[in-house]
Coordinates of C-alpha atoms in Angstrom, one line a residue:
M1 CA 71.5 -83.3 -44.0
T2 CA 71.6 -86.8 -42.6
N3 CA 68.9 -86.6 -39.9
R4 CA 66.0 -88.9 -40.8
L5 CA 62.7 -89.6 -39.0
T6 CA 62.1 -93.1 -37.8
A7 CA 58.8 -94.9 -38.0
N8 CA 58.2 -94.1 -34.3
N9 CA 59.0 -90.4 -35.0
L10 CA 56.5 -90.4 -37.8
A11 CA 53.8 -92.0 -35.7
D12 CA 54.4 -89.3 -33.0
M13 CA 54.3 -86.5 -35.6
K14 CA 51.1 -87.9 -37.1
E15 CA 49.5 -87.6 -33.7
R16 CA 50.8 -84.0 -33.2
A17 CA 50.6 -82.8 -36.8
P18 CA 47.6 -80.5 -36.4
E19 CA 49.1 -78.8 -33.4
V20 CA 52.5 -78.4 -35.0
A21 CA 50.9 -77.1 -38.3
E22 CA 48.9 -74.5 -36.4
L23 CA 51.9 -73.2 -34.5
L24 CA 54.0 -73.1 -37.7
R25 CA 51.1 -71.3 -39.6
F26 CA 50.9 -68.7 -36.8
M27 CA 54.7 -68.1 -36.7
A28 CA 54.8 -67.8 -40.5
T29 CA 53.9 -64.1 -40.5
P30 CA 57.3 -62.3 -41.0
S31 CA 56.6 -59.6 -38.4
R32 CA 55.7 -62.3 -35.8
L33 CA 58.8 -64.2 -36.7
L34 CA 61.0 -61.2 -36.3
L35 CA 59.4 -60.3 -32.9
L36 CA 59.9 -63.8 -31.6
C37 CA 63.5 -63.8 -32.9
Q38 CA 64.1 -60.5 -31.0
L39 CA 62.4 -61.8 -27.9
S40 CA 64.6 -65.0 -28.0
Q41 CA 67.4 -62.6 -27.0
G42 CA 65.6 -61.8 -23.8
E43 CA 62.7 -59.7 -22.5
S44 CA 62.0 -56.4 -24.1
T45 CA 59.7 -53.3 -24.0
V46 CA 57.5 -52.3 -26.9
G47 CA 59.8 -49.3 -27.7
A48 CA 62.9 -51.5 -27.8
L49 CA 61.1 -54.0 -30.0
E50 CA 60.0 -51.3 -32.4
E51 CA 63.6 -50.0 -32.6
A52 CA 65.1 -53.4 -33.1
T53 CA 62.6 -54.8 -35.6
G54 CA 61.5 -51.6 -37.5
I55 CA 57.8 -52.6 -37.0
R56 CA 55.8 -49.5 -36.2
Q57 CA 54.0 -49.3 -32.9
P58 CA 50.3 -49.9 -34.0
A59 CA 51.2 -53.1 -35.9
L60 CA 53.6 -54.1 -33.2
S61 CA 51.0 -53.8 -30.5
Q62 CA 48.6 -55.9 -32.6
Q63 CA 51.1 -58.6 -33.2
L64 CA 52.1 -58.7 -29.5
A65 CA 48.4 -59.0 -28.5
E66 CA 48.0 -62.0 -30.8
L67 CA 51.2 -63.6 -29.4
R68 CA 49.9 -63.1 -25.9
Q69 CA 46.4 -64.4 -26.8
R70 CA 48.1 -67.7 -27.9
H71 CA 50.3 -67.7 -24.7
L72 CA 53.5 -67.6 -26.8
V73 CA 54.6 -64.5 -24.9
T74 CA 54.0 -63.2 -21.5
T75 CA 54.4 -59.8 -19.8
R76 CA 55.6 -58.2 -16.6
R77 CA 55.0 -54.7 -15.6
E78 CA 57.8 -52.5 -14.0
S79 CA 56.6 -49.1 -13.1
R80 CA 55.1 -47.7 -16.4
S81 CA 57.0 -50.2 -18.6
V82 CA 55.7 -53.5 -19.9
F83 CA 58.3 -56.1 -20.7
Y84 CA 57.5 -59.0 -23.1
R85 CA 59.2 -62.4 -23.1
I86 CA 58.7 -65.7 -24.8
N87 CA 56.5 -68.0 -22.8
D88 CA 56.9 -71.3 -24.8
S89 CA 60.1 -73.3 -24.9
R90 CA 58.9 -75.0 -28.1
V91 CA 59.0 -71.6 -29.8
E92 CA 62.5 -70.9 -28.6
A93 CA 63.7 -74.4 -29.8
M94 CA 62.1 -73.8 -33.2
L95 CA 63.7 -70.4 -33.5
V96 CA 67.1 -71.9 -32.8
A97 CA 66.6 -74.6 -35.3
M98 CA 65.3 -72.2 -38.0
H99 CA 68.3 -69.9 -37.4
R100 CA 70.7 -72.8 -37.8
I101 CA 69.0 -74.1 -40.9
F102 CA 68.4 -70.8 -42.7
C103 CA 71.1 -68.5 -41.4
V104 CA 74.1 -70.7 -40.4
D105 CA 74.0 -73.9 -42.4
Q106 CA 74.1 -72.3 -45.9
S107 CA 75.7 -75.4 -47.4
D108 CA 74.5 -77.1 -50.6
D109 CA 72.0 -79.3 -48.8
R110 CA 69.1 -77.7 -50.7
E111 CA 69.2 -80.2 -53.5

């Protein structure tokens, strides 16, 4: 990888490091990461999320509640269904970057 941070980038990150670290720490739970990845494809109901991720409903509801509490996802109701979607563009950008780094760019840059 040839991307490097400049001194200005580092100064900006130093200022935002606590916020970034907290978001990364929260997203680091595998079930939350899978949920966010699935929601990056578009809004979804709890049933569809359960089927797509394999996370059982009680744990799924708990994770979705935590994501809502942190304003990372939002909901809309349609009749008896509740649809979830990502509410934070930073999360979507991070998911795209993580997918590219860990799933697409499987080159020998790990040295």
